[in-house]
PDB file of C-alpha atoms and ligand atoms in Angstrom:
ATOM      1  CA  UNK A  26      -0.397 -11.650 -19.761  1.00 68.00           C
ATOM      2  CA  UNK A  27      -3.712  -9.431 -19.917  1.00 77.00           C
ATOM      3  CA  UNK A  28      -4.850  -7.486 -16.764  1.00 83.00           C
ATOM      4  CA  UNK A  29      -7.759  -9.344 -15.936  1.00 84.00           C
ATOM      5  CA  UNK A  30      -5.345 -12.400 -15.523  1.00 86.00           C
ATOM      6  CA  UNK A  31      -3.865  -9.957 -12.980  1.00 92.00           C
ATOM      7  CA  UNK A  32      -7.161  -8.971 -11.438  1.00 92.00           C
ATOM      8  CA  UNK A  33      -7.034 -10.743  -8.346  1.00 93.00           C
ATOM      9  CA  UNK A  34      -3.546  -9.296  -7.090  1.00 98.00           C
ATOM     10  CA  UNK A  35      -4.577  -5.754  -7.806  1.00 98.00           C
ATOM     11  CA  UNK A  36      -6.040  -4.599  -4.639  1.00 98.00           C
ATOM     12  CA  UNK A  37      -7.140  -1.047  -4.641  1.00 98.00           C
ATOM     13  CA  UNK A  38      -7.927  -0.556  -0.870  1.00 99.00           C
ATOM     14  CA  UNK A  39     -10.053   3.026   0.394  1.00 98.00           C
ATOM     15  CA  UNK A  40      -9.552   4.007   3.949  1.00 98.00           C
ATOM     16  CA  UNK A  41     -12.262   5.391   6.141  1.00 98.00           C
ATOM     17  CA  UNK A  42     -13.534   6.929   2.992  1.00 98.00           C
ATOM     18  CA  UNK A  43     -16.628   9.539   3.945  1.00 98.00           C
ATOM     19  CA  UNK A  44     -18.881   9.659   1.231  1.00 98.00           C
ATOM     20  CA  UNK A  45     -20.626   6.927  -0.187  1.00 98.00           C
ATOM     21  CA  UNK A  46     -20.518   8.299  -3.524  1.00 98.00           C
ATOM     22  CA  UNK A  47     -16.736   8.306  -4.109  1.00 98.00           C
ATOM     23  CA  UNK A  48     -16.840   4.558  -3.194  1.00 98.00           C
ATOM     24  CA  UNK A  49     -19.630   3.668  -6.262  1.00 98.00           C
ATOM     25  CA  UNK A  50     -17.310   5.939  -8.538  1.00 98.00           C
ATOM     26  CA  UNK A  51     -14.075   4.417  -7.605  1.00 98.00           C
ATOM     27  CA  UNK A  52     -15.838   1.255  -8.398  1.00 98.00           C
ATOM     28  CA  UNK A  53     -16.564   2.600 -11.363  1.00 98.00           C
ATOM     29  CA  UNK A  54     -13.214   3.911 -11.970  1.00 98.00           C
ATOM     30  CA  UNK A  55     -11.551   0.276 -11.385  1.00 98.00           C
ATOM     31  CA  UNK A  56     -13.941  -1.274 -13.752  1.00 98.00           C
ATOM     32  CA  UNK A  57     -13.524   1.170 -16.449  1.00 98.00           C
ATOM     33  CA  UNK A  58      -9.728  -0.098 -16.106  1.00 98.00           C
ATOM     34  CA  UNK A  59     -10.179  -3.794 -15.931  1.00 97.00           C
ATOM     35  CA  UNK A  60      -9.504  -3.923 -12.293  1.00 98.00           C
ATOM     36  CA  UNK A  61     -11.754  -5.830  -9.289  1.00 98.00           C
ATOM     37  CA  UNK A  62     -10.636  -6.288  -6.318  1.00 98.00           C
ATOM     38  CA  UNK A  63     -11.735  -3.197  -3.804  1.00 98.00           C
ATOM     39  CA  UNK A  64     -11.210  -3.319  -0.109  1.00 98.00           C
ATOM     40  CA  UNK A  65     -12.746  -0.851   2.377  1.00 98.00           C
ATOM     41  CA  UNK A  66     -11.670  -0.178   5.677  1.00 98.00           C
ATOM     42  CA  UNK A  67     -14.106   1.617   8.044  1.00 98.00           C
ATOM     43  CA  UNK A  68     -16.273   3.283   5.819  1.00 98.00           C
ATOM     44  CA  UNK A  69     -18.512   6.024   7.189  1.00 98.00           C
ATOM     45  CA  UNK A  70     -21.669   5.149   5.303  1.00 97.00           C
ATOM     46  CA  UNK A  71     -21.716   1.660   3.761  1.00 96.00           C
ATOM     47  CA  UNK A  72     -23.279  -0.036   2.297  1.00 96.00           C
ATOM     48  CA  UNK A  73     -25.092   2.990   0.915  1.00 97.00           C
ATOM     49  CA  UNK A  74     -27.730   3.637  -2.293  1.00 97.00           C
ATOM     50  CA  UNK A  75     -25.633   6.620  -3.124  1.00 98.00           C
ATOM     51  CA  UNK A  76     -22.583   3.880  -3.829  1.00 98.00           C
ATOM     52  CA  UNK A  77     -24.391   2.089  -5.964  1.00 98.00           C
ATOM     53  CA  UNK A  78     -25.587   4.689  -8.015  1.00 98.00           C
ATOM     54  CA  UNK A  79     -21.762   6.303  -8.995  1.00 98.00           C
ATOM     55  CA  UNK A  80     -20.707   2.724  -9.997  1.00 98.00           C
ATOM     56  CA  UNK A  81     -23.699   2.408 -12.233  1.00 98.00           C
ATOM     57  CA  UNK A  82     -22.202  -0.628 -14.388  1.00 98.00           C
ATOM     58  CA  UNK A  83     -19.813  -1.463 -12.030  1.00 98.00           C
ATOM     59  CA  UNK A  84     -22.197  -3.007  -9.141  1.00 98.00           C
ATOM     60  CA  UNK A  85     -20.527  -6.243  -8.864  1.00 98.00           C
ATOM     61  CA  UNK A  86     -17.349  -4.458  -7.917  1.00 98.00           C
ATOM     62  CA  UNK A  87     -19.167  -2.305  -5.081  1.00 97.00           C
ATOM     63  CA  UNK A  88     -20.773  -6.329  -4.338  1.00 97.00           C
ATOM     64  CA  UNK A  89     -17.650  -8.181  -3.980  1.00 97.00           C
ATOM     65  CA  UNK A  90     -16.002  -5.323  -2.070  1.00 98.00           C
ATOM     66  CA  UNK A  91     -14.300  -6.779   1.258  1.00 98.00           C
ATOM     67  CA  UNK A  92     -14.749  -4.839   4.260  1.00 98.00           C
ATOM     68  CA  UNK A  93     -11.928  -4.593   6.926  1.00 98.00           C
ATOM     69  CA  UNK A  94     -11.463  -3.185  10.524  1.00 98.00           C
ATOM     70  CA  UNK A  95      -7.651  -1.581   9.697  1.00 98.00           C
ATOM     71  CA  UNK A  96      -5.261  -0.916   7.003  1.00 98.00           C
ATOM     72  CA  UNK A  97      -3.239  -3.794   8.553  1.00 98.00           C
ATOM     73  CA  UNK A  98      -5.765  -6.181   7.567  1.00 98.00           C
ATOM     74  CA  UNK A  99      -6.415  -4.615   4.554  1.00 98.00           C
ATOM     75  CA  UNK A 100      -2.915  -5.804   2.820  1.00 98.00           C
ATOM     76  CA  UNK A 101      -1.442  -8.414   5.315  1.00 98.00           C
ATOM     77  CA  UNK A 102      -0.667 -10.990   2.721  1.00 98.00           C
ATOM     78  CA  UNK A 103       0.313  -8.117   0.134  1.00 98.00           C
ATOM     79  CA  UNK A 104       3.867  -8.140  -1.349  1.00 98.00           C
ATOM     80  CA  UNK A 105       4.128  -4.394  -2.702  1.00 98.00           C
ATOM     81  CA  UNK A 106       2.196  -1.709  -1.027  1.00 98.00           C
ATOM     82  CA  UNK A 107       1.981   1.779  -2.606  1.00 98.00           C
ATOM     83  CA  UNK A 108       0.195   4.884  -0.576  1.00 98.00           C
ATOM     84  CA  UNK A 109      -0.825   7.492  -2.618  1.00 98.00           C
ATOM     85  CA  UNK A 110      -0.199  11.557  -1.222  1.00 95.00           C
ATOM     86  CA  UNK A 111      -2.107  14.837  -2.227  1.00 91.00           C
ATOM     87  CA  UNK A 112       1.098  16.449  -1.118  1.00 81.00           C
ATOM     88  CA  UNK A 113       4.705  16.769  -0.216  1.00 73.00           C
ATOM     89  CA  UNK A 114       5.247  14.912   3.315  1.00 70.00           C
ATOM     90  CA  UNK A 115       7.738  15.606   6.338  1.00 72.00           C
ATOM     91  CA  UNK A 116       9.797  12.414   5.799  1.00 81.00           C
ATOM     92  CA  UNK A 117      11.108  11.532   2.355  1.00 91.00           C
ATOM     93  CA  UNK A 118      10.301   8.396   1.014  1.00 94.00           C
ATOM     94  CA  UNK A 119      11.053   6.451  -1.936  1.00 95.00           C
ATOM     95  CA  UNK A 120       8.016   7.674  -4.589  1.00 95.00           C
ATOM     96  CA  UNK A 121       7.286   6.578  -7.765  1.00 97.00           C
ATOM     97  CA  UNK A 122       5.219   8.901 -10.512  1.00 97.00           C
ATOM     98  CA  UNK A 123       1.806   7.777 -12.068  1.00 98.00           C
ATOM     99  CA  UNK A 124       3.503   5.959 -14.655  1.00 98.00           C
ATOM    100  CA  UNK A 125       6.306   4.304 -12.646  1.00 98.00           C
ATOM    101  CA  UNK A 126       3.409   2.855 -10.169  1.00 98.00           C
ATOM    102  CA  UNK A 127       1.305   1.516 -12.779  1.00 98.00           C
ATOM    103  CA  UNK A 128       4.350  -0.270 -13.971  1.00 97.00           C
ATOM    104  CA  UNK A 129       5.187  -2.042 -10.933  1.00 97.00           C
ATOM    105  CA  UNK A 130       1.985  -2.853 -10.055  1.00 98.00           C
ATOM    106  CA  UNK A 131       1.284  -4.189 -13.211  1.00 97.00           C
ATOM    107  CA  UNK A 132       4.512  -6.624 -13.261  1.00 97.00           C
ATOM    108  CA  UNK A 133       4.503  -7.525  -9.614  1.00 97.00           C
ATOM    109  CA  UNK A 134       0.883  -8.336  -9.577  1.00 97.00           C
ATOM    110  CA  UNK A 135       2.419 -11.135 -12.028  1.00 95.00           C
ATOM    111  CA  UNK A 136       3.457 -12.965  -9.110  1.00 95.00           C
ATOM    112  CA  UNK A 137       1.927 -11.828  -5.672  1.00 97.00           C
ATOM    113  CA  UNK A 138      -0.356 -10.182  -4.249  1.00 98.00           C
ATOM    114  CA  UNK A 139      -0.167  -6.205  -4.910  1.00 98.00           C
ATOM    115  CA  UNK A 140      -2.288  -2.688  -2.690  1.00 98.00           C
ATOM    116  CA  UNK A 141      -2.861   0.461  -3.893  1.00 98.00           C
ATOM    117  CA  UNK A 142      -3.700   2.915  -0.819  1.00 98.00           C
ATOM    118  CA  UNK A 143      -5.870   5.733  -0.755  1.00 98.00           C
ATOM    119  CA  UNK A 144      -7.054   8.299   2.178  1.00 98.00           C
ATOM    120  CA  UNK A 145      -9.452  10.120   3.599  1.00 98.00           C
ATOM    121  CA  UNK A 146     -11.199  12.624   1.571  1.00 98.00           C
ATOM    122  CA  UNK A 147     -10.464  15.380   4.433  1.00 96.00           C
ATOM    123  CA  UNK A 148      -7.059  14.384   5.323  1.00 95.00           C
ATOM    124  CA  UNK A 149      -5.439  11.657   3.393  1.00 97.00           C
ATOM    125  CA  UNK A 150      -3.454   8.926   4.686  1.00 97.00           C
ATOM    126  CA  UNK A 151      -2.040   8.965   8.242  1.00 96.00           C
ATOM    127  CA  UNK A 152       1.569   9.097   8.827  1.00 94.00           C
ATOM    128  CA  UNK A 153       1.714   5.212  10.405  1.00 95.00           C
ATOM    129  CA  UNK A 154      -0.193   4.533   7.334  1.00 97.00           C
ATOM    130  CA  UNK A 155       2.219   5.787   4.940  1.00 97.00           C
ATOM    131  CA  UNK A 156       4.816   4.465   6.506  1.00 96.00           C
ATOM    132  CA  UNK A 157       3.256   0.646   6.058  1.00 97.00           C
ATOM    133  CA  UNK A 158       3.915   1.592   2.268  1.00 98.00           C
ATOM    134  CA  UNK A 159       7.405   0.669   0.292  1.00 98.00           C
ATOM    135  CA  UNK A 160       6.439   3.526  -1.884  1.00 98.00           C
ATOM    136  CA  UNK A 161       4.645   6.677  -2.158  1.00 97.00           C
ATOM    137  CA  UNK A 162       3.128   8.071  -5.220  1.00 97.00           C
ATOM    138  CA  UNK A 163       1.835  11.601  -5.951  1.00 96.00           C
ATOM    139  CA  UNK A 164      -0.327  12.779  -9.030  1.00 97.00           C
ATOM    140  CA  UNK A 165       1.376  16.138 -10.046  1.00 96.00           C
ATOM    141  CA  UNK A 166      -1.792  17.830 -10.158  1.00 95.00           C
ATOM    142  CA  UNK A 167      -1.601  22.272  -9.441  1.00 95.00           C
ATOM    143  CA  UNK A 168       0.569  22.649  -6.709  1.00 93.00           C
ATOM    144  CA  UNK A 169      -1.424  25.467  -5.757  1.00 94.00           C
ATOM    145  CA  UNK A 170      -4.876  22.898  -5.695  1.00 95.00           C
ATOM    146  CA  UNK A 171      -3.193  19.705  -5.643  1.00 94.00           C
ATOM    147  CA  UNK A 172      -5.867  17.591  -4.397  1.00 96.00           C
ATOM    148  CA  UNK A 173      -8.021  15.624  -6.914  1.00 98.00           C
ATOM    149  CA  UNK A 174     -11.423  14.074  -6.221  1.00 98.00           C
ATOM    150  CA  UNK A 175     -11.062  10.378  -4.526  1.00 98.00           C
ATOM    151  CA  UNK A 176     -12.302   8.479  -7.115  1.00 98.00           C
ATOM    152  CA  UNK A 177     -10.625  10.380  -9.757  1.00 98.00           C
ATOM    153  CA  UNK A 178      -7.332   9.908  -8.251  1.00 98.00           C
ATOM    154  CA  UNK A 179      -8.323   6.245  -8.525  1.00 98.00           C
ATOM    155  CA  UNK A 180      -9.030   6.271 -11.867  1.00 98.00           C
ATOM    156  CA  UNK A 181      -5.638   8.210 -12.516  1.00 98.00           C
ATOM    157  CA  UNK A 182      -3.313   5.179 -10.978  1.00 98.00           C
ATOM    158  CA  UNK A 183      -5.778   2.698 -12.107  1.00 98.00           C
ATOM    159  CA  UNK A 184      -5.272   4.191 -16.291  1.00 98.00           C
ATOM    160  CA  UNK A 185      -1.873   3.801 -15.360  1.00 98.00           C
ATOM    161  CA  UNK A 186      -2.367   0.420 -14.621  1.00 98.00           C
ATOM    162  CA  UNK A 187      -4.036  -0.126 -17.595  1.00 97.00           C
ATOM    163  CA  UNK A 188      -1.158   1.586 -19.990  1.00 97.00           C
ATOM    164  CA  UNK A 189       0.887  -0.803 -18.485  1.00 97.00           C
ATOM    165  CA  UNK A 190      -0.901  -3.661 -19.698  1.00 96.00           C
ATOM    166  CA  UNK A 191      -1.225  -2.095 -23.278  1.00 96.00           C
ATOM    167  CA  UNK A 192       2.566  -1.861 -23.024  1.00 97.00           C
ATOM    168  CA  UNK A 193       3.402  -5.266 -21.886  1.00 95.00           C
ATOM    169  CA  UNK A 194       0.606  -6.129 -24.891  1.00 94.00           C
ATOM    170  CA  UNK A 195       2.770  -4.288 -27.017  1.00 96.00           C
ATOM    171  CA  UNK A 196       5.866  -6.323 -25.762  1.00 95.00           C
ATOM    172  CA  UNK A 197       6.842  -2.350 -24.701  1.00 95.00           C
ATOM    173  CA  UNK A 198       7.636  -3.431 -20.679  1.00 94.00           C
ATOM    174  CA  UNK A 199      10.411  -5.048 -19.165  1.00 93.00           C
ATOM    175  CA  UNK A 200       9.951  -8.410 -17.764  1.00 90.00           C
ATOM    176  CA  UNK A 201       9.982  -9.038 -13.720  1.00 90.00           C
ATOM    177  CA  UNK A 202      13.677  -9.565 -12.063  1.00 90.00           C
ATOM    178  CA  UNK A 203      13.816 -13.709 -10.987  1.00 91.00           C
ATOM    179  CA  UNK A 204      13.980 -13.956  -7.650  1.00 93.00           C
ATOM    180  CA  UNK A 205      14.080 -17.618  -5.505  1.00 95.00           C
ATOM    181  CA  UNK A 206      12.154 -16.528  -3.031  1.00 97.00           C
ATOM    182  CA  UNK A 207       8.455 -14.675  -2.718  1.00 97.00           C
ATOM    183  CA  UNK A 208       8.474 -11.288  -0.964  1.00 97.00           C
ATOM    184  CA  UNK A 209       7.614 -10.785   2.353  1.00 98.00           C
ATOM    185  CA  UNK A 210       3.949  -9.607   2.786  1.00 98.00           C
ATOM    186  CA  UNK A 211       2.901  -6.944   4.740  1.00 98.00           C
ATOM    187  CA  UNK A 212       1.572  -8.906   7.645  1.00 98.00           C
ATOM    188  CA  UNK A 213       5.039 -11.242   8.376  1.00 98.00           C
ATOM    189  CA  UNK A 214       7.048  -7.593   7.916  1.00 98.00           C
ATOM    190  CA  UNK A 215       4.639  -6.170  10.555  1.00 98.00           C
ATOM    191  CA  UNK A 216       5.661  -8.692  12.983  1.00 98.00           C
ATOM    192  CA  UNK A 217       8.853  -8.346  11.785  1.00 98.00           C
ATOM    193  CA  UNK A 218       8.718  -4.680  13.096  1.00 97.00           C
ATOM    194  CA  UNK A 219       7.424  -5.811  16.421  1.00 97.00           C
ATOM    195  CA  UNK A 220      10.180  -8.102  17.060  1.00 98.00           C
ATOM    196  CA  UNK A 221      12.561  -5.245  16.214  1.00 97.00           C
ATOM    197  CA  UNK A 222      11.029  -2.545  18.546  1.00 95.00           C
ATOM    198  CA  UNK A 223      10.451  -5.408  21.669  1.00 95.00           C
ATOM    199  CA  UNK A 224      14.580  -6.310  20.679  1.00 96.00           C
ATOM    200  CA  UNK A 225      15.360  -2.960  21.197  1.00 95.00           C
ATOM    201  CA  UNK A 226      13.584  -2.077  24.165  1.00 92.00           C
ATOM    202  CA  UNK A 227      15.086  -5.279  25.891  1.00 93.00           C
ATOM    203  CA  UNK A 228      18.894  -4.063  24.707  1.00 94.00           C
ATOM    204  CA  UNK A 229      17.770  -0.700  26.160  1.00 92.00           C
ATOM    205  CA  UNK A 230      18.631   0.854  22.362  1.00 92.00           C
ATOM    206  CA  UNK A 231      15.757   2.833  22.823  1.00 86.00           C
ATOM    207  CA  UNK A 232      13.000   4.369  24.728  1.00 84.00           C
ATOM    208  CA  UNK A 233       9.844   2.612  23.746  1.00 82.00           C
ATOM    209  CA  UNK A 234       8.479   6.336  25.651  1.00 83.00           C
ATOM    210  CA  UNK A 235      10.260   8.577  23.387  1.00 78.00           C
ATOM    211  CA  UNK A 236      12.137   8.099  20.270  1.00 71.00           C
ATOM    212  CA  UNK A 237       9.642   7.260  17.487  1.00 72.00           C
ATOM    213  CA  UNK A 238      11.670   8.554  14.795  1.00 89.00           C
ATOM    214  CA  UNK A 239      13.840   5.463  15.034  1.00 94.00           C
ATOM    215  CA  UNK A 240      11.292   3.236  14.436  1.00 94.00           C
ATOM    216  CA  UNK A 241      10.493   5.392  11.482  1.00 94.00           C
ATOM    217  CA  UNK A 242      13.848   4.988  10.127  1.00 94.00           C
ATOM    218  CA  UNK A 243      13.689   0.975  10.363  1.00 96.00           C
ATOM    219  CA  UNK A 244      10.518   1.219   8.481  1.00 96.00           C
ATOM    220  CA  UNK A 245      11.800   3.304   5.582  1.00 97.00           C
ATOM    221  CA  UNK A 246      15.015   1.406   6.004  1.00 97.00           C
ATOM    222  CA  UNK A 247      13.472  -2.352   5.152  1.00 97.00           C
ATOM    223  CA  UNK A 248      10.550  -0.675   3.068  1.00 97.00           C
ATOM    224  CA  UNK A 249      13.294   0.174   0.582  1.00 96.00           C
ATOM    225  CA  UNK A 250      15.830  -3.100   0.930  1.00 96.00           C
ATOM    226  CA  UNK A 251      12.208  -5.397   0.243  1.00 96.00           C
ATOM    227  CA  UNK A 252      13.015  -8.691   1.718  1.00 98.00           C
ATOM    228  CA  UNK A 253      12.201 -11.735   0.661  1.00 98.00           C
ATOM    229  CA  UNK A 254      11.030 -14.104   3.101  1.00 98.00           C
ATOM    230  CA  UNK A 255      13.582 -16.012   3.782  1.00 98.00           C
ATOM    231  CA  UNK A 256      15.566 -13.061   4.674  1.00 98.00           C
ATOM    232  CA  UNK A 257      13.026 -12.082   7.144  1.00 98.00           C
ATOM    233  CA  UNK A 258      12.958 -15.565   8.900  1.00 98.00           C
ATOM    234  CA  UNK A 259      16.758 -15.405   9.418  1.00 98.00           C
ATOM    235  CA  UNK A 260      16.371 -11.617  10.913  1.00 98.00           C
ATOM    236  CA  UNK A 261      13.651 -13.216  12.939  1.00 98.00           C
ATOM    237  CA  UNK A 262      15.969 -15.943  14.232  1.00 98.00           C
ATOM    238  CA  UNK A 263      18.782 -13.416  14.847  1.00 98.00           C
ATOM    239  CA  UNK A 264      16.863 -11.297  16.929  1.00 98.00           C
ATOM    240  CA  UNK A 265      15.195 -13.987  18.769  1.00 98.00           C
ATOM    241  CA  UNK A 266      18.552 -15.296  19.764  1.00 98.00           C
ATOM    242  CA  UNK A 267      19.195 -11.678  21.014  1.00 97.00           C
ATOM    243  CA  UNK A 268      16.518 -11.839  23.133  1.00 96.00           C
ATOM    244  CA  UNK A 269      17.630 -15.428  24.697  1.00 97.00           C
ATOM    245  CA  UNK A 270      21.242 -14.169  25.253  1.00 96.00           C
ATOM    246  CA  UNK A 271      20.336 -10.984  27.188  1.00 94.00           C
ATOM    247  CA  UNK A 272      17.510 -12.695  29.566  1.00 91.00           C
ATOM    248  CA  UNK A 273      20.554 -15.261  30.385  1.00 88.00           C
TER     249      UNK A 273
HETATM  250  N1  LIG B  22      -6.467  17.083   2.333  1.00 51.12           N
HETATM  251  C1  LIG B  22      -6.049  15.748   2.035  1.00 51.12           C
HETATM  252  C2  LIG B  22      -6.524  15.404   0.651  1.00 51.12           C
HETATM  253  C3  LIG B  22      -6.978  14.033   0.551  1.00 51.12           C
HETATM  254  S1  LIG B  22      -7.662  13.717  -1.032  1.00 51.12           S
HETATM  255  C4  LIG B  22      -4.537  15.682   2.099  1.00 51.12           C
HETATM  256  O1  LIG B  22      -3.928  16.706   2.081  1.00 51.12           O
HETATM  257  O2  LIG B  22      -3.957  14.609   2.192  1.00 51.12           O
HETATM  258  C5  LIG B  22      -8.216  12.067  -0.784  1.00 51.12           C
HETATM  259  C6  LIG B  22      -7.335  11.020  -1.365  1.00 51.12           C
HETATM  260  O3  LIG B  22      -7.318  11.119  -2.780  1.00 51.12           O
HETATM  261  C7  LIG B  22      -5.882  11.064  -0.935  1.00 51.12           C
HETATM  262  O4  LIG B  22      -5.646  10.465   0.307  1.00 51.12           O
HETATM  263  C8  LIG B  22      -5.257  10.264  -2.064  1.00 51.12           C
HETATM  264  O5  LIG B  22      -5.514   8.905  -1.849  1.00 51.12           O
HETATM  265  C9  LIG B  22      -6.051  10.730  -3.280  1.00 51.12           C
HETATM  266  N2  LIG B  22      -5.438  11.885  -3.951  1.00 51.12           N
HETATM  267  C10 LIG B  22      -5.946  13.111  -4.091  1.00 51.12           C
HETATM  268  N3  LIG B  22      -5.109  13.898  -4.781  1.00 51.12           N
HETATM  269  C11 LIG B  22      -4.032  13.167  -5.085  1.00 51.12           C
HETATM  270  C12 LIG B  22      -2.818  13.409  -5.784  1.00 51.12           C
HETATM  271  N4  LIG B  22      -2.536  14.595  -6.313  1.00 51.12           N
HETATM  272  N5  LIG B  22      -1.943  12.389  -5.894  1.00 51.12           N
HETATM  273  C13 LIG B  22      -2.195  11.181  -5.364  1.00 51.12           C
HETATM  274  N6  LIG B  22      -3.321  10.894  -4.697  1.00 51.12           N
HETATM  275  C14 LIG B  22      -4.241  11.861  -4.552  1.00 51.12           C
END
């Protein structure tokens, strides 16, 4: 299967990105690479001339761009979410390299839909935004100047993506693991989260006031197991009969 078959489940989504000019080029970056689908959230200046201009050829991605009000809404029906980090972060999560992410994105993309995150050009991605991610990838650029250019770190992960097409071409990749039942998207495992934290509160488990770090953990925690939807409906259920049995 080629990557434009893919196209459509390869999101590659920019958050509040500042200048105009690194959304045109990351357009331009995607198309280079065979990929289409760009989301924005909150851009500072858009749409903008400057935009258009850096994606030179690539106009019609910069046209059929969708602009969003939060990250949330940016991959709610996404199966695999992957944030992308100029640098080392407090809390460990699991990471892939360049290569590993264009890999998975590639073969997941196969069956649902897929987000590649990227931040701000002055401070990255938010910590609650990272943590909406099952994985985090870094480019090993200088440690001692590690951050690259916006666009061009899109058009690092998005070659990736593209090698791992040529592989797959090139019968070189592995095939995706069968599974009966879809993934959970990001939206149903949001809600998910909700139900947890409200749960919680009720059983008095936790301060809804003080300890975030557990609700940290819980996200890394079901970030890494990646349940499939059914799973998540029967954790719904469970917790919802929690709820019943301690307002009795
Ligand atoms: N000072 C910010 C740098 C942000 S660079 C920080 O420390 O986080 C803007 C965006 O480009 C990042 O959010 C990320 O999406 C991407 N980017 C830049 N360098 C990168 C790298 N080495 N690896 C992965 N993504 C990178």
């Amino acid at each position: 299967m080629s990557i434009s078959e893919r196209q459509a489940n390869i999101r590659i989504v920019l958050v509040n990105t500042t200048h105009p000019g690194n959304i045109g080029g990351a357009a331009r970056a995607m198309k280079n690479m065979g990929l289409a689908e760009l989301y924005l959230v909150q851009p500072k200046e858009y749409p903008a001339p400057r935009a258009v201009w850096r994606a030179a050829g690539a106009r019609d991605v910069l046209a059929n761009a969708t602009i969003v009000e939060s990250v949330d809404e940016a991959i709610a029906d996404c199966g695999l979410v992957v944030g992308t980090s100029a640098r080392e972060r407090r809390i460990p999560w699991p990471l892939l390299n360049p290569r590993e992410c264009g890999e998975k994105i590639y073969l997941e993309a196969e069956k649902h839909k897929t987000a590649l995150l990227f931040g701000r050009e002055d401070r990255g991605l938010t910590n609650d935004e990272l943590q909406k991610c099952h994985y985090h990838v870094h480019i090993p650029s200088n440690p001692e100047y590690s951050s690259l250019n916006l666009a061009t770190a899109v058009q690092v992960l998005a070659y990736e993506v593209r090698m791992a097409s040529l592989a797959d071409e090139q019968g070189n990749l592995p095939s995706l693991t069968d599974w009966d039942q879809p993934p959970v998207s990001a939206g149903d495992l949001e809600y998910f989260h909700e139900h947890l934290a409200t749960t919680m509160a009720d059983l008095k488990f936790y301060d809804p006031e003080n300890p975030k770090q557990l609700l940290t953990r819980m996200r890394r925690l079901f970030n890494r197991v990646r349940m499939d939807e059914m799973e998540v409906s029967i954790l719904r259920g469970l917790l919802s009969s929690v709820q019943r049995t301690i307002k009795k």
